[in-house]
PDB file of C-alpha atoms in Angstrom:
ATOM      1  CA  MET A  19     -23.528  16.117   0.008  1.00  0.00           C
ATOM      2  CA  VAL A  20     -22.421  14.141  -3.048  1.00  0.00           C
ATOM      3  CA  GLN A  21     -18.835  15.167  -2.396  1.00  0.00           C
ATOM      4  CA  ALA A  22     -19.071  14.118   1.257  1.00  0.00           C
ATOM      5  CA  VAL A  23     -20.493  10.707   0.313  1.00  0.00           C
ATOM      6  CA  SER A  24     -17.804  10.082  -2.302  1.00  0.00           C
ATOM      7  CA  VAL A  25     -15.013  11.037   0.111  1.00  0.00           C
ATOM      8  CA  LEU A  26     -16.387   8.794   2.858  1.00  0.00           C
ATOM      9  CA  VAL A  27     -16.836   5.860   0.485  1.00  0.00           C
ATOM     10  CA  SER A  28     -13.274   6.299  -0.746  1.00  0.00           C
ATOM     11  CA  THR A  29     -11.718   6.221   2.728  1.00  0.00           C
ATOM     12  CA  PHE A  30     -14.007   3.424   3.935  1.00  0.00           C
ATOM     13  CA  SER A  31     -13.043   1.360   0.885  1.00  0.00           C
ATOM     14  CA  LEU A  32      -9.359   1.736   1.745  1.00  0.00           C
ATOM     15  CA  SER A  33     -10.136   0.528   5.261  1.00  0.00           C
ATOM     16  CA  ALA A  34     -12.083  -2.433   3.882  1.00  0.00           C
ATOM     17  CA  ILE A  35      -9.160  -3.360   1.619  1.00  0.00           C
ATOM     18  CA  ALA A  36      -6.793  -3.212   4.601  1.00  0.00           C
ATOM     19  CA  ILE A  37      -9.081  -5.436   6.692  1.00  0.00           C
ATOM     20  CA  ASN A  38      -9.459  -7.919   3.821  1.00  0.00           C
ATOM     21  CA  ARG A  39      -5.692  -8.181   3.388  1.00  0.00           C
ATOM     22  CA  TYR A  40      -5.249  -8.552   7.134  1.00  0.00           C
ATOM     23  CA  LEU A  41      -7.656 -11.503   7.168  1.00  0.00           C
ATOM     24  CA  LEU A  42      -6.023 -13.125   4.140  1.00  0.00           C
ATOM     25  CA  VAL A  43      -2.575 -13.015   5.760  1.00  0.00           C
ATOM     26  CA  ASN A  44      -3.477 -13.779   9.369  1.00  0.00           C
ATOM     27  CA  CYS A  45      -6.332 -16.194   8.643  1.00  0.00           C
ATOM     28  CA  PRO A  46      -5.117 -18.010   5.505  1.00  0.00           C
ATOM     29  CA  TYR A  47      -7.403 -20.995   6.054  1.00  0.00           C
ATOM     30  CA  ASN A  48     -10.523 -18.876   5.641  1.00  0.00           C
ATOM     31  CA  HIS A  49     -11.990 -18.575   2.189  1.00  0.00           C
ATOM     32  CA  SER A  50     -11.336 -15.318   0.358  1.00  0.00           C
ATOM     33  CA  ILE A  51     -14.212 -12.903   0.026  1.00  0.00           C
ATOM     34  CA  SER A  52     -16.663 -13.808  -2.719  1.00  0.00           C
ATOM     35  CA  THR A  53     -18.207 -11.482  -5.271  1.00  0.00           C
ATOM     36  CA  LYS A  54     -21.509 -11.540  -3.403  1.00  0.00           C
ATOM     37  CA  GLN A  55     -19.845 -10.687  -0.097  1.00  0.00           C
ATOM     38  CA  ALA A  56     -17.854  -7.881  -1.726  1.00  0.00           C
ATOM     39  CA  THR A  57     -21.073  -6.461  -3.166  1.00  0.00           C
ATOM     40  CA  ILE A  58     -22.739  -6.552   0.257  1.00  0.00           C
ATOM     41  CA  VAL A  59     -19.759  -4.789   1.840  1.00  0.00           C
ATOM     42  CA  ALA A  60     -19.823  -2.108  -0.868  1.00  0.00           C
ATOM     43  CA  ILE A  61     -23.557  -1.510  -0.344  1.00  0.00           C
ATOM     44  CA  ILE A  62     -23.044  -1.225   3.425  1.00  0.00           C
ATOM     45  CA  LEU A  63     -20.232   1.298   2.925  1.00  0.00           C
ATOM     46  CA  TRP A  64     -22.374   3.416   0.613  1.00  0.00           C
ATOM     47  CA  LYS A  65     -25.349   3.348   2.980  1.00  0.00           C
ATOM     48  CA  PHE A  66     -23.191   4.213   5.981  1.00  0.00           C
ATOM     49  CA  SER A  67     -21.552   7.077   4.065  1.00  0.00           C
ATOM     50  CA  LEU A  68     -24.961   8.373   3.015  1.00  0.00           C
ATOM     51  CA  LEU A  69     -26.189   8.220   6.607  1.00  0.00           C
ATOM     52  CA  ILE A  70     -23.229  10.213   7.913  1.00  0.00           C
ATOM     53  CA  SER A  71     -23.688  12.819   5.171  1.00  0.00           C
ATOM     54  CA  LEU A  72     -27.398  13.420   5.861  1.00  0.00           C
ATOM     55  CA  PRO A  73     -26.757  16.413   8.184  1.00  0.00           C
ATOM     56  CA  TYR A  74     -25.092  18.173   5.267  1.00  0.00           C
ATOM     57  CA  ALA A  75     -28.265  17.823   3.209  1.00  0.00           C
ATOM     58  CA  TYR A  76     -30.541  18.721   6.127  1.00  0.00           C
ATOM     59  CA  TYR A  77     -28.748  21.963   6.966  1.00  0.00           C
ATOM     60  CA  MET A  78     -28.028  22.958   3.366  1.00  0.00           C
ATOM     61  CA  GLY A  79     -29.826  25.994   1.969  1.00  0.00           C
ATOM     62  CA  LEU A  80     -29.717  28.525  -0.846  1.00  0.00           C
ATOM     63  CA  GLU A  81     -27.978  31.820  -0.227  1.00  0.00           C
ATOM     64  CA  GLU A  82     -27.247  34.920  -2.284  1.00  0.00           C
ATOM     65  CA  TYR A  83     -23.915  36.726  -2.115  1.00  0.00           C
ATOM     66  CA  GLU A  84     -23.431  40.394  -2.805  1.00  0.00           C
ATOM     67  CA  GLY A  85     -21.673  40.978  -6.102  1.00  0.00           C
ATOM     68  CA  TYR A  86     -22.475  37.523  -7.452  1.00  0.00           C
ATOM     69  CA  CYS A  87     -25.362  36.547  -9.702  1.00  0.00           C
ATOM     70  CA  GLY A  88     -27.621  33.688  -8.664  1.00  0.00           C
ATOM     71  CA  GLN A  89     -28.030  31.544  -5.568  1.00  0.00           C
ATOM     72  CA  PHE A  90     -25.501  29.196  -4.036  1.00  0.00           C
ATOM     73  CA  CYS A  91     -25.769  26.183  -1.740  1.00  0.00           C
ATOM     74  CA  SER A  92     -24.481  26.961   1.726  1.00  0.00           C
ATOM     75  CA  GLU A  93     -24.485  25.225   5.111  1.00  0.00           C
ATOM     76  CA  GLN A  94     -26.912  26.872   7.529  1.00  0.00           C
ATOM     77  CA  TRP A  95     -26.406  25.316  10.952  1.00  0.00           C
ATOM     78  CA  PRO A  96     -28.507  26.389  13.963  1.00  0.00           C
ATOM     79  CA  ASN A  97     -25.384  27.280  15.970  1.00  0.00           C
ATOM     80  CA  ASN A  98     -21.623  26.891  15.958  1.00  0.00           C
ATOM     81  CA  GLN A  99     -21.600  24.174  18.629  1.00  0.00           C
ATOM     82  CA  ILE A 100     -23.619  21.753  16.480  1.00  0.00           C
ATOM     83  CA  ARG A 101     -21.538  22.519  13.405  1.00  0.00           C
ATOM     84  CA  ARG A 102     -18.240  22.034  15.252  1.00  0.00           C
ATOM     85  CA  GLY A 103     -19.445  18.865  16.921  1.00  0.00           C
ATOM     86  CA  TYR A 104     -20.452  17.398  13.589  1.00  0.00           C
ATOM     87  CA  ALA A 105     -17.110  18.434  12.066  1.00  0.00           C
ATOM     88  CA  LEU A 106     -15.258  16.591  14.836  1.00  0.00           C
ATOM     89  CA  ILE A 107     -17.384  13.478  14.294  1.00  0.00           C
ATOM     90  CA  VAL A 108     -16.653  13.526  10.554  1.00  0.00           C
ATOM     91  CA  LEU A 109     -12.944  14.047  11.278  1.00  0.00           C
ATOM     92  CA  ALA A 110     -12.886  10.992  13.534  1.00  0.00           C
ATOM     93  CA  ILE A 111     -14.892   8.765  11.164  1.00  0.00           C
ATOM     94  CA  GLN A 112     -13.428   9.889   7.851  1.00  0.00           C
ATOM     95  CA  PHE A 113      -9.763  10.351   8.805  1.00  0.00           C
ATOM     96  CA  LEU A 114      -8.725   9.093  12.237  1.00  0.00           C
ATOM     97  CA  LEU A 115     -10.628   5.787  12.224  1.00  0.00           C
ATOM     98  CA  PRO A 116      -9.503   4.683   8.714  1.00  0.00           C
ATOM     99  CA  PHE A 117      -5.935   5.749   9.487  1.00  0.00           C
ATOM    100  CA  ILE A 118      -5.880   3.692  12.704  1.00  0.00           C
ATOM    101  CA  ILE A 119      -7.434   0.689  10.929  1.00  0.00           C
ATOM    102  CA  MET A 120      -4.913   0.854   8.088  1.00  0.00           C
ATOM    103  CA  LEU A 121      -2.003   1.355  10.483  1.00  0.00           C
ATOM    104  CA  PHE A 122      -3.020  -1.639  12.605  1.00  0.00           C
ATOM    105  CA  CYS A 123      -3.794  -3.958   9.677  1.00  0.00           C
ATOM    106  CA  TYR A 124      -0.703  -3.161   7.644  1.00  0.00           C
ATOM    107  CA  PHE A 125       1.609  -3.272  10.660  1.00  0.00           C
ATOM    108  CA  SER A 126       0.178  -6.686  11.546  1.00  0.00           C
ATOM    109  CA  ILE A 127       0.624  -7.858   7.952  1.00  0.00           C
ATOM    110  CA  PHE A 128       4.204  -6.587   7.918  1.00  0.00           C
ATOM    111  CA  SER A 129       4.996  -8.352  11.209  1.00  0.00           C
ATOM    112  CA  LYS A 130       3.444 -11.607  10.006  1.00  0.00           C
ATOM    113  CA  LEU A 131       5.270 -11.582   6.676  1.00  0.00           C
ATOM    114  CA  LYS A 132       8.533 -10.607   8.330  1.00  0.00           C
ATOM    115  CA  ARG A 133       8.320 -13.561  10.726  1.00  0.00           C
ATOM    116  CA  ARG A 134       7.497 -15.848   7.811  1.00  0.00           C
ATOM    117  CA  ASN A 135      10.418 -14.574   5.735  1.00  0.00           C
ATOM    118  CA  ASN A 136      12.783 -14.778   8.696  1.00  0.00           C
ATOM    119  CA  SER A 137      11.780 -18.401   9.148  1.00  0.00           C
ATOM    120  CA  LYS A 138      12.557 -19.116   5.489  1.00  0.00           C
ATOM    121  CA  LEU A 139      15.881 -17.290   5.742  1.00  0.00           C
ATOM    122  CA  LYS A 140      16.786 -19.218   8.876  1.00  0.00           C
ATOM    123  CA  LYS A 141      16.194 -22.541   7.132  1.00  0.00           C
ATOM    124  CA  LEU A 142      18.178 -21.448   4.088  1.00  0.00           C
ATOM    125  CA  ASN A 143      21.060 -20.249   6.261  1.00  0.00           C
ATOM    126  CA  GLU A 144      21.085 -23.551   8.119  1.00  0.00           C
ATOM    127  CA  ARG A 145      21.354 -25.405   4.824  1.00  0.00           C
ATOM    128  CA  GLN A 146      24.133 -23.081   3.714  1.00  0.00           C
ATOM    129  CA  ASN A 147      26.065 -23.704   6.928  1.00  0.00           C
ATOM    130  CA  ILE A 148      25.737 -27.462   6.507  1.00  0.00           C
ATOM    131  CA  LEU A 149      27.097 -27.245   2.971  1.00  0.00           C
ATOM    132  CA  ASN A 150      29.928 -24.910   3.986  1.00  0.00           C
ATOM    133  CA  ASN A 151      31.014 -27.183   6.846  1.00  0.00           C
ATOM    134  CA  GLU A 152      31.488 -30.253   4.670  1.00  0.00           C
ATOM    135  CA  LYS A 153      34.966 -31.746   4.585  1.00  0.00           C
ATOM    136  CA  GLU A 154      37.394 -30.631   1.888  1.00  0.00           C
ATOM    137  CA  ASN A 155      38.222 -34.183   0.775  1.00  0.00           C
ATOM    138  CA  CYS A 156      34.803 -34.739  -0.807  1.00  0.00           C
ATOM    139  CA  LEU A 157      34.578 -35.919  -4.391  1.00  0.00           C
ATOM    140  CA  ILE A 158      34.581 -33.346  -7.179  1.00  0.00           C
ATOM    141  CA  THR A 159      31.077 -34.239  -8.259  1.00  0.00           C
ATOM    142  CA  THR A 160      29.878 -33.862  -4.690  1.00  0.00           C
ATOM    143  CA  LYS A 161      31.516 -30.456  -4.443  1.00  0.00           C
ATOM    144  CA  ILE A 162      29.995 -29.324  -7.695  1.00  0.00           C
ATOM    145  CA  LYS A 163      26.586 -30.489  -6.542  1.00  0.00           C
ATOM    146  CA  ASN A 164      26.972 -28.747  -3.191  1.00  0.00           C
ATOM    147  CA  ASN A 165      28.173 -25.535  -4.845  1.00  0.00           C
ATOM    148  CA  SER A 166      25.130 -25.646  -7.081  1.00  0.00           C
ATOM    149  CA  LYS A 167      22.924 -25.915  -4.010  1.00  0.00           C
ATOM    150  CA  GLU A 168      24.799 -23.047  -2.369  1.00  0.00           C
ATOM    151  CA  ASN A 169      24.249 -20.806  -5.388  1.00  0.00           C
ATOM    152  CA  ILE A 170      20.564 -21.660  -5.523  1.00  0.00           C
ATOM    153  CA  GLY A 171      20.298 -20.998  -1.792  1.00  0.00           C
ATOM    154  CA  GLU A 172      21.976 -17.607  -2.157  1.00  0.00           C
ATOM    155  CA  LEU A 173      19.616 -16.743  -4.998  1.00  0.00           C
ATOM    156  CA  ASN A 174      16.605 -17.702  -2.880  1.00  0.00           C
ATOM    157  CA  ILE A 175      17.864 -15.499  -0.047  1.00  0.00           C
ATOM    158  CA  LEU A 176      18.204 -12.556  -2.429  1.00  0.00           C
ATOM    159  CA  LEU A 177      14.684 -13.127  -3.768  1.00  0.00           C
ATOM    160  CA  ILE A 178      13.210 -13.308  -0.250  1.00  0.00           C
ATOM    161  CA  ASN A 179      14.976 -10.100   0.789  1.00  0.00           C
ATOM    162  CA  LYS A 180      13.762  -8.367  -2.366  1.00  0.00           C
ATOM    163  CA  GLN A 181      10.196  -9.506  -1.724  1.00  0.00           C
ATOM    164  CA  GLN A 182      10.378  -8.271   1.874  1.00  0.00           C
ATOM    165  CA  ARG A 183      11.634  -4.840   0.766  1.00  0.00           C
ATOM    166  CA  ARG A 184       8.802  -4.586  -1.773  1.00  0.00           C
ATOM    167  CA  THR A 185       6.224  -5.521   0.857  1.00  0.00           C
ATOM    168  CA  THR A 186       7.628  -2.986   3.313  1.00  0.00           C
ATOM    169  CA  THR A 187       7.535  -0.265   0.660  1.00  0.00           C
ATOM    170  CA  ILE A 188       3.930  -0.965  -0.295  1.00  0.00           C
ATOM    171  CA  LEU A 189       2.572  -1.168   3.258  1.00  0.00           C
ATOM    172  CA  ALA A 190       4.470   1.836   4.608  1.00  0.00           C
ATOM    173  CA  SER A 191       3.622   3.957   1.563  1.00  0.00           C
ATOM    174  CA  ALA A 192      -0.077   3.114   1.788  1.00  0.00           C
ATOM    175  CA  VAL A 193      -0.362   4.326   5.388  1.00  0.00           C
ATOM    176  CA  LEU A 194       1.936   7.342   5.082  1.00  0.00           C
ATOM    177  CA  PHE A 195       0.439   8.565   1.825  1.00  0.00           C
ATOM    178  CA  PHE A 196      -3.100   8.342   3.168  1.00  0.00           C
ATOM    179  CA  GLY A 197      -2.176  10.268   6.317  1.00  0.00           C
ATOM    180  CA  LEU A 198      -0.141  12.950   4.561  1.00  0.00           C
ATOM    181  CA  ALA A 199      -2.652  13.427   1.743  1.00  0.00           C
ATOM    182  CA  TRP A 200      -5.690  13.904   3.978  1.00  0.00           C
ATOM    183  CA  LEU A 201      -3.979  15.806   6.802  1.00  0.00           C
ATOM    184  CA  PRO A 202      -4.053  19.278   5.113  1.00  0.00           C
ATOM    185  CA  GLN A 203      -7.759  18.969   4.306  1.00  0.00           C
ATOM    186  CA  ASN A 204      -8.677  18.050   7.874  1.00  0.00           C
ATOM    187  CA  VAL A 205      -6.420  20.710   9.379  1.00  0.00           C
ATOM    188  CA  LEU A 206      -8.067  23.299   7.139  1.00  0.00           C
ATOM    189  CA  THR A 207     -11.509  22.106   8.247  1.00  0.00           C
ATOM    190  CA  MET A 208     -10.578  22.611  11.901  1.00  0.00           C
ATOM    191  CA  ILE A 209      -9.191  26.083  11.133  1.00  0.00           C
ATOM    192  CA  ILE A 210     -12.449  27.035   9.422  1.00  0.00           C
ATOM    193  CA  GLU A 211     -14.474  25.820  12.387  1.00  0.00           C
ATOM    194  CA  TYR A 212     -12.414  27.393  15.165  1.00  0.00           C
ATOM    195  CA  ASP A 213     -10.389  30.320  13.776  1.00  0.00           C
ATOM    196  CA  ILE A 214     -11.165  31.248  10.184  1.00  0.00           C
ATOM    197  CA  GLN A 215      -9.284  34.532  10.619  1.00  0.00           C
ATOM    198  CA  LEU A 216      -6.058  32.612  10.095  1.00  0.00           C
ATOM    199  CA  LEU A 217      -7.014  32.397   6.416  1.00  0.00           C
ATOM    200  CA  TYR A 218      -7.175  36.189   6.024  1.00  0.00           C
ATOM    201  CA  PHE A 219      -4.099  38.090   4.854  1.00  0.00           C
ATOM    202  CA  LYS A 220      -4.254  41.873   4.443  1.00  0.00           C
ATOM    203  CA  ASN A 221      -8.062  41.787   4.474  1.00  0.00           C
ATOM    204  CA  ASN A 222      -8.117  39.194   1.687  1.00  0.00           C
ATOM    205  CA  ASN A 223      -9.848  35.865   2.216  1.00  0.00           C
ATOM    206  CA  TYR A 224      -7.787  32.942   0.895  1.00  0.00           C
ATOM    207  CA  LEU A 225     -10.237  30.262   1.987  1.00  0.00           C
ATOM    208  CA  TYR A 226     -11.065  29.200  -1.556  1.00  0.00           C
ATOM    209  CA  LEU A 227      -7.393  28.971  -2.546  1.00  0.00           C
ATOM    210  CA  PHE A 228      -6.418  26.878   0.487  1.00  0.00           C
ATOM    211  CA  SER A 229      -9.492  24.682   0.043  1.00  0.00           C
ATOM    212  CA  LEU A 230      -8.606  24.070  -3.593  1.00  0.00           C
ATOM    213  CA  ILE A 231      -5.014  23.136  -2.748  1.00  0.00           C
ATOM    214  CA  SER A 232      -5.865  20.882   0.205  1.00  0.00           C
ATOM    215  CA  HIS A 233      -8.662  19.134  -1.687  1.00  0.00           C
ATOM    216  CA  SER A 234      -6.384  18.532  -4.679  1.00  0.00           C
ATOM    217  CA  ILE A 235      -3.753  16.998  -2.399  1.00  0.00           C
ATOM    218  CA  ALA A 236      -6.370  14.752  -0.791  1.00  0.00           C
ATOM    219  CA  MET A 237      -7.620  13.576  -4.175  1.00  0.00           C
ATOM    220  CA  THR A 238      -4.132  12.419  -5.154  1.00  0.00           C
ATOM    221  CA  THR A 239      -4.862   9.282  -3.119  1.00  0.00           C
ATOM    222  CA  ASN A 240      -7.133   8.194  -5.970  1.00  0.00           C
ATOM    223  CA  VAL A 241      -4.088   8.307  -8.259  1.00  0.00           C
ATOM    224  CA  ALA A 242      -1.547   6.839  -5.845  1.00  0.00           C
ATOM    225  CA  ASN A 243      -3.595   3.885  -4.619  1.00  0.00           C
ATOM    226  CA  PRO A 244      -3.703   2.065  -7.984  1.00  0.00           C
ATOM    227  CA  ILE A 245       0.082   2.404  -8.138  1.00  0.00           C
ATOM    228  CA  LEU A 246       0.637   1.198  -4.582  1.00  0.00           C
ATOM    229  CA  TYR A 247      -1.862  -1.645  -4.652  1.00  0.00           C
ATOM    230  CA  ALA A 248      -1.420  -2.795  -8.233  1.00  0.00           C
ATOM    231  CA  TRP A 249       1.675  -1.608 -10.043  1.00  0.00           C
ATOM    232  CA  LEU A 250       4.055  -2.692  -7.250  1.00  0.00           C
ATOM    233  CA  ASN A 251       2.394  -6.112  -7.363  1.00  0.00           C
ATOM    234  CA  PRO A 252       4.561  -8.335  -9.612  1.00  0.00           C
ATOM    235  CA  THR A 253       1.589 -10.398 -10.772  1.00  0.00           C
ATOM    236  CA  PHE A 254      -0.380  -7.335 -11.848  1.00  0.00           C
ATOM    237  CA  LYS A 255       2.686  -5.842 -13.496  1.00  0.00           C
ATOM    238  CA  GLU A 256       3.296  -8.935 -15.589  1.00  0.00           C
ATOM    239  CA  LEU A 257      -0.373  -9.194 -16.569  1.00  0.00           C
ATOM    240  CA  PHE A 258      -0.411  -5.518 -17.528  1.00  0.00           C
ATOM    241  CA  ILE A 259       2.726  -5.826 -19.630  1.00  0.00           C
ATOM    242  CA  LYS A 260       1.376  -8.991 -21.226  1.00  0.00           C
ATOM    243  CA  THR A 261      -1.847  -7.200 -22.111  1.00  0.00           C
ATOM    244  CA  VAL A 262      -0.053  -4.218 -23.609  1.00  0.00           C
ATOM    245  CA  ASN A 263       2.769  -6.085 -25.322  1.00  0.00           C
ATOM    246  CA  PRO A 264       3.077  -9.894 -25.109  1.00  0.00           C
ATOM    247  CA  LEU A 265       6.536  -9.805 -26.729  1.00  0.00           C
ATOM    248  CA  THR A 266       7.845  -7.511 -23.997  1.00  0.00           C
ATOM    249  CA  LEU A 267       6.748  -9.907 -21.276  1.00  0.00           C
ATOM    250  CA  ARG A 268       8.265 -12.922 -23.050  1.00  0.00           C
ATOM    251  CA  LYS A 269      11.533 -11.049 -23.531  1.00  0.00           C
ATOM    252  CA  ARG A 270      11.600  -9.968 -19.905  1.00  0.00           C
ATOM    253  CA  ASN A 271      10.979 -13.512 -18.661  1.00  0.00           C
ATOM    254  CA  ASP A 272      13.728 -14.854 -20.926  1.00  0.00           C
ATOM    255  CA  GLU A 273      16.144 -12.249 -19.582  1.00  0.00           C
ATOM    256  CA  LEU A 274      15.365 -13.196 -15.991  1.00  0.00           C
ATOM    257  CA  ILE A 275      15.825 -16.899 -16.738  1.00  0.00           C
ATOM    258  CA  ASN A 276      19.129 -16.226 -18.515  1.00  0.00           C
ATOM    259  CA  GLN A 277      20.366 -14.059 -15.651  1.00  0.00           C
ATOM    260  CA  ARG A 278      19.664 -16.773 -13.111  1.00  0.00           C
ATOM    261  CA  ARG A 279      21.168 -19.457 -15.349  1.00  0.00           C
ATOM    262  CA  ASN A 280      24.327 -17.401 -15.953  1.00  0.00           C
ATOM    263  CA  TYR A 281      24.629 -16.667 -12.241  1.00  0.00           C
ATOM    264  CA  VAL A 282      24.569 -20.362 -11.363  1.00  0.00           C
ATOM    265  CA  ASN A 283      26.825 -21.404 -14.263  1.00  0.00           C
ATOM    266  CA  ASN A 284      29.470 -18.791 -13.484  1.00  0.00           C
ATOM    267  CA  ASN A 285      29.640 -19.842  -9.864  1.00  0.00           C
ATOM    268  CA  LEU A 286      29.838 -23.492 -10.885  1.00  0.00           C
ATOM    269  CA  LYS A 287      32.778 -22.736 -13.182  1.00  0.00           C
ATOM    270  CA  ILE A 288      34.589 -20.889 -10.406  1.00  0.00           C
ATOM    271  CA  SER A 289      34.003 -23.741  -7.980  1.00  0.00           C
ATOM    272  CA  LEU A 290      35.159 -26.308 -10.544  1.00  0.00           C
ATOM    273  CA  ASN A 291      38.358 -24.375 -11.219  1.00  0.00           C
ATOM    274  CA  LYS A 292      39.099 -24.093  -7.508  1.00  0.00           C
ATOM    275  CA  THR A 293      38.516 -27.809  -7.045  1.00  0.00           C
ATOM    276  CA  ALA A 294      40.779 -28.701  -9.976  1.00  0.00           C
ATOM    277  CA  THR A 295      43.524 -26.426  -8.638  1.00  0.00           C
ATOM    278  CA  THR A 296      43.281 -28.049  -5.213  1.00  0.00           C
ATOM    279  CA  ILE A 297      43.621 -31.535  -6.719  1.00  0.00           C
ATOM    280  CA  GLN A 298      46.651 -30.498  -8.763  1.00  0.00           C
ATOM    281  CA  ASN A 299      48.344 -29.098  -5.674  1.00  0.00           C
ATOM    282  CA  ILE A 300      47.742 -32.374  -3.857  1.00  0.00           C
TER     283      ILE A 300
END
């Protein structure tokens, strides 16, 4: 029962995180969830998980196995129909429902952010076109100023595209990893309920082996989620690096600033040389 509760709480928490992010992106004027509200949500998730897991505790009993010493906890359902019905309910609540919620929320977030980024890119492209369509007989200082704006605009476009790729990676990975990690465990559960003979090979029962493998794969979500939700977040990454090594963060920031400064300066030099050459030819 403890295992069932922990699994349900884990998947429900992922759904709650997806819903919270959906509200933050699509309803930005609402206040973010407070500590008190988060505590209430966590308590509700635990109570709901405990309620769903009660049949496990009710139909759990001690059983002795031939060749083994001691008694073991085992599910003792009245009939197969009740057991299979409950297994289908758990499958829908623990796997299908969270997967659908995450898919809907993250797809909506992706669509919203994509429209927002496209709007920014459209404005930047319009500014670039205005600068590119200026007459060639402008003053040198004006050309240098415009070229500086062009370089900054190009840099902003690159940063927006990079941010959009990062967002796409995080959202797609979160949904796909959850589905792929929990799929073997749920498929194995259905095989056990409807045709356990598929797990027998040459009169040997490999149920324990397959259960161990599928459960280990499912538990990898607990390792992957911190990476997906935190490490790919630039803010968290910088705070983590700053905590571990402040000098590393300062050096990294200086390198980024120097790269951007060199990028702009190099393009300004090229533009200045072209302008000077044009004047000499005239």
